[in-house]
PDB file of C-alpha atoms in Angstrom:
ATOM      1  CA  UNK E   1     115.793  98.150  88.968  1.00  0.00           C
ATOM      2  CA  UNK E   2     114.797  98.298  92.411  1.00  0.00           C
ATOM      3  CA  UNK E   3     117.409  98.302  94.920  1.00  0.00           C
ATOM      4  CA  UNK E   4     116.622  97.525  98.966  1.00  0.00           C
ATOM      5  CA  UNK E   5     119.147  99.032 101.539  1.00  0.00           C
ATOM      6  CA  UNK E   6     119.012  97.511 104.915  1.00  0.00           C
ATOM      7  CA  UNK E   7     121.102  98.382 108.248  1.00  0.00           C
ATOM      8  CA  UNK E   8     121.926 101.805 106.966  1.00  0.00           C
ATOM      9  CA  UNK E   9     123.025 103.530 110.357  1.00  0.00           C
ATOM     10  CA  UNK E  10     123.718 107.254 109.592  1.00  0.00           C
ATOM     11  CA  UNK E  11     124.858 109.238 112.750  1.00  0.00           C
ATOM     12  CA  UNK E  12     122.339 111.818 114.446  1.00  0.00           C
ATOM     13  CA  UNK E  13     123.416 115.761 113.676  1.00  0.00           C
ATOM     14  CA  UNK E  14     122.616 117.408 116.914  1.00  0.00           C
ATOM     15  CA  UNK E  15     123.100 120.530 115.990  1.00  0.00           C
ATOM     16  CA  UNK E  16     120.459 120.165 112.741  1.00  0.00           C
ATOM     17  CA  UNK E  17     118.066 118.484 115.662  1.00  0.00           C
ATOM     18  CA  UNK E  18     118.285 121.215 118.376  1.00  0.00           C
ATOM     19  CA  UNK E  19     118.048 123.824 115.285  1.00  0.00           C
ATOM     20  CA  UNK E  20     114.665 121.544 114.531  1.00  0.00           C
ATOM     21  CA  UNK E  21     113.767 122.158 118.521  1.00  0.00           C
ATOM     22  CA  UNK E  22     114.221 125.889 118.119  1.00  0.00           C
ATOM     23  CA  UNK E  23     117.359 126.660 119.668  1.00  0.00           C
ATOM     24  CA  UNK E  24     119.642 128.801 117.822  1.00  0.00           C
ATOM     25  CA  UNK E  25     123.465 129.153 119.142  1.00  0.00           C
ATOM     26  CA  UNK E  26     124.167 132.623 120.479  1.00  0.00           C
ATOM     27  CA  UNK E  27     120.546 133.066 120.732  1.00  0.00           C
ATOM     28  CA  UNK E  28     118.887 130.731 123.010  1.00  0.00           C
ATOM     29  CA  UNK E  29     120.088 130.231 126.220  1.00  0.00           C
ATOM     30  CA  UNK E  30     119.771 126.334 127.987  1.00  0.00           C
ATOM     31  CA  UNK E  31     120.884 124.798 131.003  1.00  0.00           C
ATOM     32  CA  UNK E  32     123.793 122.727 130.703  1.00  0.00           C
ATOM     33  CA  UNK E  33     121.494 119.870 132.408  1.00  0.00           C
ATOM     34  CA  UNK E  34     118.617 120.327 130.089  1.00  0.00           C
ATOM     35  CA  UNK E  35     121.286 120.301 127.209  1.00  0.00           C
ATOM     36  CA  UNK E  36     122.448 116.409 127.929  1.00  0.00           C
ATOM     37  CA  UNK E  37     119.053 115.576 128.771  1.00  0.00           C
ATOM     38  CA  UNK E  38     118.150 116.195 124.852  1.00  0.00           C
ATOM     39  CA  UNK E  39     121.387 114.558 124.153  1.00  0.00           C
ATOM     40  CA  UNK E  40     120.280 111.592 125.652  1.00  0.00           C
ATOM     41  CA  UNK E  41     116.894 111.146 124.344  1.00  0.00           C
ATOM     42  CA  UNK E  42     118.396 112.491 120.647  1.00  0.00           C
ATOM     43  CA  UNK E  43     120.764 108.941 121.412  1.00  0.00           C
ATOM     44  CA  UNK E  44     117.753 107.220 122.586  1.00  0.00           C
ATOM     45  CA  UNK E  45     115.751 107.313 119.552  1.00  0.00           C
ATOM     46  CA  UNK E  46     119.049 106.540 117.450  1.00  0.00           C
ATOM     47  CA  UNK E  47     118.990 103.089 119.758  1.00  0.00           C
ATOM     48  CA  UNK E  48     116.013 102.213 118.412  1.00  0.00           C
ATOM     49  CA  UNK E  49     115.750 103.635 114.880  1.00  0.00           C
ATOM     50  CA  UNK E  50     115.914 100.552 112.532  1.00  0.00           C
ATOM     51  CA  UNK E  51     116.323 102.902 108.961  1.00  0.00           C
ATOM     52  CA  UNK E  52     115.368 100.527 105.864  1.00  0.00           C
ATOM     53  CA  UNK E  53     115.427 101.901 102.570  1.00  0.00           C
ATOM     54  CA  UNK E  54     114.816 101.857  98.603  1.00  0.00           C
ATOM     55  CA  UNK E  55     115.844 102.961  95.494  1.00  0.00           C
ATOM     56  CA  UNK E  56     114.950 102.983  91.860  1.00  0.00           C
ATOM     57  CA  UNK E  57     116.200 104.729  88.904  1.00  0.00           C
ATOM     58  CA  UNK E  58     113.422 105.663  86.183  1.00  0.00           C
ATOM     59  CA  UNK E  59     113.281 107.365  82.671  1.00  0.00           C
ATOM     60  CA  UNK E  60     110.494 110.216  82.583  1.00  0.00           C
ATOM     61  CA  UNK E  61     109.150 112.225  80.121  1.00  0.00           C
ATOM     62  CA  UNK E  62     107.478 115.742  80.862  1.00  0.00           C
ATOM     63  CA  UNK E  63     104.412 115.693  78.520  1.00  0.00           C
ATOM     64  CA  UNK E  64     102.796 119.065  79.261  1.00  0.00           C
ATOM     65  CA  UNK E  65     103.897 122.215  81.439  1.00  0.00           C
ATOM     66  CA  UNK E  66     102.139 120.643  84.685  1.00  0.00           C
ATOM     67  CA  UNK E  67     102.592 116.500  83.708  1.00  0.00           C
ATOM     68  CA  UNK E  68     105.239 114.335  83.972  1.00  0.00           C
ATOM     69  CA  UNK E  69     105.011 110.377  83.126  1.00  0.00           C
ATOM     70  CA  UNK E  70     107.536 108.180  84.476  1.00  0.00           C
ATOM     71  CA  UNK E  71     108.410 104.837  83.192  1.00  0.00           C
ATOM     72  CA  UNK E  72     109.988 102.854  85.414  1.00  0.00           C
ATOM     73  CA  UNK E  73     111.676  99.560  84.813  1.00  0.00           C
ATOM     74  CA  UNK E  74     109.535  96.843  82.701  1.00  0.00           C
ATOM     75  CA  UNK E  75     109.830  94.394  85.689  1.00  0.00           C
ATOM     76  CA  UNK E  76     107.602  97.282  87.883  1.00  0.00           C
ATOM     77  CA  UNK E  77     104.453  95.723  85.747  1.00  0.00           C
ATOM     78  CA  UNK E  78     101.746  94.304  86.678  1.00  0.00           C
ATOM     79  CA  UNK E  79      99.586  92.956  84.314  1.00  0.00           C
ATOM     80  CA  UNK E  80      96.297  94.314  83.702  1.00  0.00           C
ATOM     81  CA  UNK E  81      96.852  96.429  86.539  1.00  0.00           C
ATOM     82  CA  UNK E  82      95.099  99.957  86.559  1.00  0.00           C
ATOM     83  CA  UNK E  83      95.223 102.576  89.460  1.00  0.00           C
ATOM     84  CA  UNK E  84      93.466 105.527  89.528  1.00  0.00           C
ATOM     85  CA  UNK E  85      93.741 108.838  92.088  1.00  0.00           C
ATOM     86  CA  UNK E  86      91.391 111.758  91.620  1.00  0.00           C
ATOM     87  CA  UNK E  87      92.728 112.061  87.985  1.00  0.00           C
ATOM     88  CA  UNK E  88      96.362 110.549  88.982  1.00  0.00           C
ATOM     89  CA  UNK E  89      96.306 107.331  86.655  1.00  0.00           C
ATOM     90  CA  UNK E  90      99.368 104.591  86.865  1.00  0.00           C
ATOM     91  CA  UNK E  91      98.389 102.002  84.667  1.00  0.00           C
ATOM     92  CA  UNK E  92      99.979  99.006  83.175  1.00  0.00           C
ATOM     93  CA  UNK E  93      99.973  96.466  80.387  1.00  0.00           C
ATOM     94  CA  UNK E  94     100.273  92.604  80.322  1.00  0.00           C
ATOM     95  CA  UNK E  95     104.463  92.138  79.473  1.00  0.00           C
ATOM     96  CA  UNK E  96     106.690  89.726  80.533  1.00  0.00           C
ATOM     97  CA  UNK E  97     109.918  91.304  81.507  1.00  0.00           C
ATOM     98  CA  UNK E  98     113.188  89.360  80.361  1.00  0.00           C
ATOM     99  CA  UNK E  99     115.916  89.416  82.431  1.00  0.00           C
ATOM    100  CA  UNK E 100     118.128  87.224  85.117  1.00  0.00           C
ATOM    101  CA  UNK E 101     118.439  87.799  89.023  1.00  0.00           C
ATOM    102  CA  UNK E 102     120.918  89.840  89.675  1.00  0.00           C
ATOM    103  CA  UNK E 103     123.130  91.345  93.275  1.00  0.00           C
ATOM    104  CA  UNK E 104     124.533  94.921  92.942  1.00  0.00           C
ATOM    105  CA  UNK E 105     127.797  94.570  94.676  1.00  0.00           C
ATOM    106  CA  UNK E 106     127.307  98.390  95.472  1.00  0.00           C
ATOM    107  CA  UNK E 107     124.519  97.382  97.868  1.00  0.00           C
ATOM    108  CA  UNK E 108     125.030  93.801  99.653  1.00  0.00           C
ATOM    109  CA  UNK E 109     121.904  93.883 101.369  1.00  0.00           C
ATOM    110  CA  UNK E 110     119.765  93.945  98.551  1.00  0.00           C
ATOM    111  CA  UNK E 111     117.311  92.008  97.554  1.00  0.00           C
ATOM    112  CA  UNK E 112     117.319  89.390  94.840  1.00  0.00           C
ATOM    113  CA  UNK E 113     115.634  91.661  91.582  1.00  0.00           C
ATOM    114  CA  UNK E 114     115.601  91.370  87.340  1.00  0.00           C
ATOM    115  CA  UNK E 115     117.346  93.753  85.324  1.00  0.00           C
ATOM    116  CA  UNK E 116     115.286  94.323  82.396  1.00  0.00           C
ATOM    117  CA  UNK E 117     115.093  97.204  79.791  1.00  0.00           C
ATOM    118  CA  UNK E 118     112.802 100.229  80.056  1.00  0.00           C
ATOM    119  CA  UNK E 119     109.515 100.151  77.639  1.00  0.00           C
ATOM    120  CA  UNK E 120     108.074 103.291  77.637  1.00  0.00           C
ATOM    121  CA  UNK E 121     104.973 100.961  76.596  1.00  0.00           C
ATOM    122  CA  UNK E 122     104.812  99.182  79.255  1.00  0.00           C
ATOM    123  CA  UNK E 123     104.065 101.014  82.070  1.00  0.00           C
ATOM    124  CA  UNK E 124     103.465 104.742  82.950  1.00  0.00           C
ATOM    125  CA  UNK E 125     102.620 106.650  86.183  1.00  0.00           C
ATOM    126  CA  UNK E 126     100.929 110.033  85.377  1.00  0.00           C
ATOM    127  CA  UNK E 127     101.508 112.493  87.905  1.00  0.00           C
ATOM    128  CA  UNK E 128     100.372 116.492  87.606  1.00  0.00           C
ATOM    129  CA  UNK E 129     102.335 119.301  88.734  1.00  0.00           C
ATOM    130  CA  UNK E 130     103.821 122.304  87.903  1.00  0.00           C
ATOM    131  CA  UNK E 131     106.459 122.323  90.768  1.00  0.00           C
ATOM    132  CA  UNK E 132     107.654 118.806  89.747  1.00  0.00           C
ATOM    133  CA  UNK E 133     108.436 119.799  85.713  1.00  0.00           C
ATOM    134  CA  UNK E 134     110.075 123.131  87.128  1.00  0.00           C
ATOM    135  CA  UNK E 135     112.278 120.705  89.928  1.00  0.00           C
ATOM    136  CA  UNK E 136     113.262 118.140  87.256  1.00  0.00           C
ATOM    137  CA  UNK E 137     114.078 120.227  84.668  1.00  0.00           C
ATOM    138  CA  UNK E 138     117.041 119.485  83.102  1.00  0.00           C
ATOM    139  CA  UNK E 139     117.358 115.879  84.287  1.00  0.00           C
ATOM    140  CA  UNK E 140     117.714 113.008  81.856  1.00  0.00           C
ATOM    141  CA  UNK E 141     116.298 110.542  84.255  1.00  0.00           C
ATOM    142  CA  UNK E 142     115.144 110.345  88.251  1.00  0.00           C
ATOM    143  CA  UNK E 143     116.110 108.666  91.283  1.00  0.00           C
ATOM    144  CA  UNK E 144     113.168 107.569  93.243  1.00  0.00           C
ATOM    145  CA  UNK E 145     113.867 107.278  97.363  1.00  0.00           C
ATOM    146  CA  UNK E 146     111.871 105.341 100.334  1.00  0.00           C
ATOM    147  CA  UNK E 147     112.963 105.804 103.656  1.00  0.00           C
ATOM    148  CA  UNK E 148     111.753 104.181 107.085  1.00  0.00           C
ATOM    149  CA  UNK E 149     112.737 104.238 110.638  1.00  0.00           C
ATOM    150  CA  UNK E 150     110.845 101.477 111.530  1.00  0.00           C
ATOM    151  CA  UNK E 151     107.790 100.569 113.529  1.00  0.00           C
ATOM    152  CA  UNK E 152     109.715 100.594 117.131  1.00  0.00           C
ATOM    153  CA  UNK E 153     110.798 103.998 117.232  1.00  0.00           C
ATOM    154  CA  UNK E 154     107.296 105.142 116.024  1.00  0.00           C
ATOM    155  CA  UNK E 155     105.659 103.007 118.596  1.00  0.00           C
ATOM    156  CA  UNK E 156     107.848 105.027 121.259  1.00  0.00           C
ATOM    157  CA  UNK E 157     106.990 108.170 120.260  1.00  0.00           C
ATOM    158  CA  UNK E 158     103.328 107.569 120.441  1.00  0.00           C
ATOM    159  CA  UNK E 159     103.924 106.184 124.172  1.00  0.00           C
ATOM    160  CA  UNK E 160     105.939 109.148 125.400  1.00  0.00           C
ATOM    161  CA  UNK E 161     103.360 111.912 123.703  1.00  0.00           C
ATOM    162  CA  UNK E 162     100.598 110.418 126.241  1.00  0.00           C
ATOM    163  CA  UNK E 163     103.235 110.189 128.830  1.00  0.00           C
ATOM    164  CA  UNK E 164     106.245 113.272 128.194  1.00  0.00           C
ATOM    165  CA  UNK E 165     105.268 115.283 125.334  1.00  0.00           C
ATOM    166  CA  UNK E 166     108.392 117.178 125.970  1.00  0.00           C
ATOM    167  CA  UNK E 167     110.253 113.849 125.099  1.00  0.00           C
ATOM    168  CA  UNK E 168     108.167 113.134 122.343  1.00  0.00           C
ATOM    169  CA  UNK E 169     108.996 116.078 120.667  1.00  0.00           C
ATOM    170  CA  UNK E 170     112.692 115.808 121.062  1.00  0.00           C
ATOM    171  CA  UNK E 171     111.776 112.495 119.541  1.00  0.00           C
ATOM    172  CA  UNK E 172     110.099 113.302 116.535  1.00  0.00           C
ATOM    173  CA  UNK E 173     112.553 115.775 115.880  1.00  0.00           C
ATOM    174  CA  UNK E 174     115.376 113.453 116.184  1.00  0.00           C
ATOM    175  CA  UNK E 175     114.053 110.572 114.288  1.00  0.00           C
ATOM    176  CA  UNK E 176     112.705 113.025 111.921  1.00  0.00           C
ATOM    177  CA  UNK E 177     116.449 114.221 111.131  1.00  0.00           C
ATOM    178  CA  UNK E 178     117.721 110.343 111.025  1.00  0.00           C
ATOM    179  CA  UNK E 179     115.229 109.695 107.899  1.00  0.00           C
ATOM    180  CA  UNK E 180     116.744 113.106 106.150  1.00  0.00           C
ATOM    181  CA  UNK E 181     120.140 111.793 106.907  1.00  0.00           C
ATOM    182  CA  UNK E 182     119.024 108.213 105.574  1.00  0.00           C
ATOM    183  CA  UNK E 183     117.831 110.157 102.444  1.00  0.00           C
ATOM    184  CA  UNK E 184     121.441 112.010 102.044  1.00  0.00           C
ATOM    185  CA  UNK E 185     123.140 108.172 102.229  1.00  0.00           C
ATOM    186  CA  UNK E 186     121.217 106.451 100.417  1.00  0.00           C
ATOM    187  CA  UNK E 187     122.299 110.059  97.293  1.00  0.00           C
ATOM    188  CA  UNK E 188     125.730 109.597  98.140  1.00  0.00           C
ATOM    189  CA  UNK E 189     125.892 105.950  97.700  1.00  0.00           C
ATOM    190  CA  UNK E 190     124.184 105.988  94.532  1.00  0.00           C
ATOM    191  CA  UNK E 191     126.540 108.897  93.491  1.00  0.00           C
ATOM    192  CA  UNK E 192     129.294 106.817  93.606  1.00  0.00           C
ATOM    193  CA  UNK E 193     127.947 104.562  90.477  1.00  0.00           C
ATOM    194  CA  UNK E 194     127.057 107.431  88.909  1.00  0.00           C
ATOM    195  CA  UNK E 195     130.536 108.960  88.539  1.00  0.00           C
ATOM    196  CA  UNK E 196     131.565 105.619  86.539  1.00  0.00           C
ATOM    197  CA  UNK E 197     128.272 106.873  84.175  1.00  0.00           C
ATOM    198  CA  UNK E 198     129.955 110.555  84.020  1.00  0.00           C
ATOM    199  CA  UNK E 199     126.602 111.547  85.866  1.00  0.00           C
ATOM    200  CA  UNK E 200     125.522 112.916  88.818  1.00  0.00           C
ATOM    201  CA  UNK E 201     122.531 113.490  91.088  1.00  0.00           C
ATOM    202  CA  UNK E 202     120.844 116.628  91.968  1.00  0.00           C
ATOM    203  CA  UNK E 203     121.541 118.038  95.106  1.00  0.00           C
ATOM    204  CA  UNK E 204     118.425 118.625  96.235  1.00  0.00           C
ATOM    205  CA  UNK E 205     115.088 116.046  96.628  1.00  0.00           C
ATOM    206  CA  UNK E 206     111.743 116.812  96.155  1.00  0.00           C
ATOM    207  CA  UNK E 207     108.523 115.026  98.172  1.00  0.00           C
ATOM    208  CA  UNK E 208     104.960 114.717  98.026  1.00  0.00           C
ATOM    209  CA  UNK E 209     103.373 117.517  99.749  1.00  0.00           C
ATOM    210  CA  UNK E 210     106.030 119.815  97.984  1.00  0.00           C
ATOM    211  CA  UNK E 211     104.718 122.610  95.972  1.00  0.00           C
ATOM    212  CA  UNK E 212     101.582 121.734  94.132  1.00  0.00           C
ATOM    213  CA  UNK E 213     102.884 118.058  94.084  1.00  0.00           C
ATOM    214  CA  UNK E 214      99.785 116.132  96.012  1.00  0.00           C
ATOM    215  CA  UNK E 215     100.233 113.766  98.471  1.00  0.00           C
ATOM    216  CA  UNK E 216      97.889 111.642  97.020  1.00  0.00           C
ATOM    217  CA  UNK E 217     101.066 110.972  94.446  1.00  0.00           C
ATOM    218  CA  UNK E 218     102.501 109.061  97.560  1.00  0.00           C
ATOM    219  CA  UNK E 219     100.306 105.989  96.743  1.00  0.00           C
ATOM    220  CA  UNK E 220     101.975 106.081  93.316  1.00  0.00           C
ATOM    221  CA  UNK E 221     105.669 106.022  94.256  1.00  0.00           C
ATOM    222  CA  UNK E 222     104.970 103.419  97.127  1.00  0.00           C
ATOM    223  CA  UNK E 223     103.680 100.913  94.131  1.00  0.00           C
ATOM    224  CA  UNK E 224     106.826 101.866  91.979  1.00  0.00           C
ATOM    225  CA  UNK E 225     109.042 101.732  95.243  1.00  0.00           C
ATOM    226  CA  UNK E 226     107.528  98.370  96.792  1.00  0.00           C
ATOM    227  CA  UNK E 227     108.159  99.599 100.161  1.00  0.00           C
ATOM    228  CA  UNK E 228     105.685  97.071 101.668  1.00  0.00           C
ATOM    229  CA  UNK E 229     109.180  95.789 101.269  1.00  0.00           C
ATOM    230  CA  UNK E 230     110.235  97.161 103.563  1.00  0.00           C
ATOM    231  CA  UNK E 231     107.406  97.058 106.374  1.00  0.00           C
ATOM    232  CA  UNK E 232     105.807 100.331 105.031  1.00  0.00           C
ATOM    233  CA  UNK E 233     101.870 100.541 104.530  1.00  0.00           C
ATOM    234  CA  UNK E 234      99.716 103.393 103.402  1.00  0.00           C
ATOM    235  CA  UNK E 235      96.445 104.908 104.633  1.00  0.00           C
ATOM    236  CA  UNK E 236      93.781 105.557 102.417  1.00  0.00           C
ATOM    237  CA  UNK E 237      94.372 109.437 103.231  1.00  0.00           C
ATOM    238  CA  UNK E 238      97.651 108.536 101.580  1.00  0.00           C
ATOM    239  CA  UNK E 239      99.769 108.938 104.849  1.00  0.00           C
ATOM    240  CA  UNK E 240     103.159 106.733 105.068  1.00  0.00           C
ATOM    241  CA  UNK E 241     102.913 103.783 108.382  1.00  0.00           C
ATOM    242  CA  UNK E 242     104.907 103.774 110.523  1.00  0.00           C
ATOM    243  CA  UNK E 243     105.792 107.567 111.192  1.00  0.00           C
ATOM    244  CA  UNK E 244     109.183 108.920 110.091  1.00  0.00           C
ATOM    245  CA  UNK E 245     108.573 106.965 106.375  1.00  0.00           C
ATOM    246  CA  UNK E 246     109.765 109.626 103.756  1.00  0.00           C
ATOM    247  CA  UNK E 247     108.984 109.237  99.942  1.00  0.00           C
ATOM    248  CA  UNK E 248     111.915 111.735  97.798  1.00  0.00           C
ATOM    249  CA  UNK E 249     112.933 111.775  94.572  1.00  0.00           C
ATOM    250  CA  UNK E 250     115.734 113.811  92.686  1.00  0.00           C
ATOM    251  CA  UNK E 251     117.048 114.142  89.051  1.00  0.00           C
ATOM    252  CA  UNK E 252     119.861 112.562  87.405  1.00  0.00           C
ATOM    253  CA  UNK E 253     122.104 114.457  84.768  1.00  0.00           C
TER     254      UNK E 253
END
């Protein structure tokens, strides 16, 4: 069941962003005025950060040492849909799902969405890697993340690297800290159902690009995530538009 998360404002952790710049208390020395002048651009970029996000939960199965297939829910398929990646296969048979639109009071921005059960016949995303079946071990099911800060603050940071690349890596930093922190919200919110389930999440994530876990894998969890949703688009080198879009996933137990 896919879940959409909008106006999630997380606070910026300036001391994770100047640790991200390089500076290490004790050890690096910086001029008071420098100091709030990285304060203020840190507060600038959370001024324009506009963090959107997704969720779904999804059974998985790992079939082999290096191959997991994940089955998310039956209202994910397409019919007669088929996608292939340099031996990375999601495909998808003709099925109706049953259900009725639902609103998860645990997340009032969400979109309208079906509940409807899991068929492990239905649709399956093949993904390869070793890293992945070590990370998930142990996990009776996965949480699948999306993550944006939106097209503004991405737009900014492309103006100010032709303009103040000093800036623009303060910046990137920042904004790049903001998604994390999105990430860690959108676990702890989804925590807080779980503990009615006697479950929890993992608490760590894992991304494409992670390990042996390619990034051409990204194209699969955007499908399963529907984060044209929210304003996301891929490349066809399998890079996340706008900037600062993060794909995670962790376990469930």
């Amino acid at each position: 069941m896919l879940r959409f998360i909008n106006n999630i404002l997380p606070k910026p952790d300036y001391r994770v962003i100047f640790s991200r710049l390089g500076y290490r208390q004790k050890e690096t020395e910086l001029a008071e005025s420098s100091r709030k002048e990285i304060v203020a651009w840190i507060d600038e970029t959370a001024s324009l950060v506009n963090l959107k996000g997704v969720m779904l939960e999804s059974n998985f199965e790992v079939a082999d040492q290096d191959k997991i297939l994940i089955y998310p829910a039956a209202s994910q398929a397409a019919p007669s849909e088929k996608i292939e990646i340099k031996g990375i296969t999601c495909k998808a048979r003709a099925k109706r799902p049953q259900g009725r639109a639902l609103r998860d009071p645990l997340f009032p921005h969400s979109l309208g969405h079906e509940r409807a059960s899991t068929s492990r016949h239905s649709l399956h995303s093949e993904i390869i890697s070793s890293s992945l079946c070590k990370f998930i071990s142990g996990a009776n099911k996965i949480l699948l993340m999306g993550i944006t800060c939106g097209k503004e603050i991405a737009d900014f940071i492309e103006k100010e690297q032709k303009e103040n690349m000093t800036k623009a890596v303060v910046l990137d930093a920042a904004a790049g800290e903001i998604a994390d922190r999105g990430l860690d919200y959108i676990m702890s919110l989804y925590s807080k159902e779980l503990i009615r389930k006697s479950e929890k999440l993992f608490s760590k994530r894992f991304s494409p690009g992670y390990g042996d876990l390619s990034l051409e894998t990204q194209k699969i969890f955007y499908n399963l995530l529907e984060m044209k949703k929210i304003e996301v688009n891929i490349t066809e080198s399998f890079l996340l538009i706008p900037q600062k879009s993060v794909i995670a996933l962790t376990g469930i137990v």
